[in-house]
DNA sequence: TAAATAGTGTCTGTAAGACACTATTCT
DNA sequence: AGAATAGTGTCTTACAGACACTATTTA
């Protein structure tokens, strides 16, 4: 038994893939701040030819929704086990001029150190690139973003479809959830300093945090390693995530 | 320009419509506790013939996703302006044996006093009914529910499709959001006593709240009315929602 | 007067903001 | 020695939990 065709429509995924990276810092003695980065794909077809867009594609009739998203994520990053959650479903009639397309957006968090260089190889006829995110806030809520490419240029054109709104929604989700979950640990290496973790929290929240060390002391445990990158002053203790009471 | 048909699938809405109502209380001098209730529809077709299910239906190709849900909600309740938010999208391949159906679930909150009696008239060849919800919690999270009809009987069969999971997800969403938003005011009449509002919070959270009056004092303002229902002892001040700093 | 609700006062513990302070390491 | 980070101590404020207390009304 099947449904009549008039009821059917196209369903897509779009994935907001975020990572945290060091901001360039001239003074090499200072601990660099962090910025969020997002992976975007350049389109080479209409509509929105030559616009940047979120990685995504149509949902396969025979696959679970979550599995589809995870497969697309793997194709772009080469990582299998990483954090992903459903974000929101966008279903306005006019969001794709080719016809009715409803899109289920996902939010994924990756450690930059985990990413495979397969990225550009796997993507066919389209180029992928990381962009730094500069959120624009109104009373703590993110209402807009600027995106800056690795060579320092702003994206001047809008993004394809309603992808900018998806990014804004994803950033707000992350900003809210980071306060009561342990999502931030998906954005630092397995071994990290307290300061590094703090920089991740601060760039997501857009504000400084006091007494940070005390607030997360029960979520981390010291590793038998010290940071050793030559450029710093006093070397910092490296920690790892203590997932005794992890909350995702 | 259109997409190929093999990409297409069926998209549905399901709506979790919740309200709060007084628990039956033998001692008429006591302020009654509140229970959450949910509106369910009895199916009279396969699959899941004679099972209870969430109100819903297929998404119209020519209508925005949100508008579709709002129209269905209006058809069931006769209310136009009420609180509704998108809950989650359920997309496992095996959730409907007739074929691939992805469903976008919504959560709606209604004041029992606002509901039109149109309900049973508007629903064609299917009967609608309210069920009291008894959540089952594990460390504060709701993991299951029992549903009790107005004549005191438990639903013994499971619900249709994955609708039970949708209800559980909706209740957890409500339980979480009620702590940092003003959603609860969608579940009390326009004029309410502090105790009545507290009963709504307590039944959603599943625990008692201390010093409730102080915590919400800046969200309510006294109305020029007192409660007057004959049965109580000292009559209580009626308040209304002060939406100066409302958060939804 | 008893019983029940309406509403206030106050103590205590916890956690965050603010910020001064000590300790350590490299140039 | 100076500069920077690593890490601690402590004061204050705010708020939640707990619970005793007063006030008001009707059976």
Coordinates of C-alpha atoms (C1' of nucleotides) in Angstrom, one line a residue, chain B residues 29-31 195 213-214 233-234 236-237, chain C residues 2-11:
Chain B
X29 CA -12.0 22.6 51.2
X30 CA -8.7 21.8 49.6
X31 CA -7.2 23.5 46.6
X195 CA -1.6 28.6 44.3
X213 CA 5.2 33.2 45.5
X214 CA 8.5 35.0 45.8
X233 CA -11.8 29.3 53.1
X234 CA -10.0 32.6 52.9
X236 CA -7.3 34.3 47.4
X237 CA -6.2 37.3 45.4
Chain C
dA2 C1' -10.7 24.4 64.3
dA3 C1' -9.3 23.9 59.8
dA4 C1' -7.7 25.3 55.9
dT5 C1' -5.5 28.6 52.7
dA6 C1' -3.1 33.2 52.0
dG7 C1' 0.9 35.4 52.5
dT8 C1' 5.6 36.9 55.1
dG9 C1' 10.1 36.5 57.6
dT10 C1' 14.3 34.6 58.3
dC11 C1' 18.1 31.3 58.5

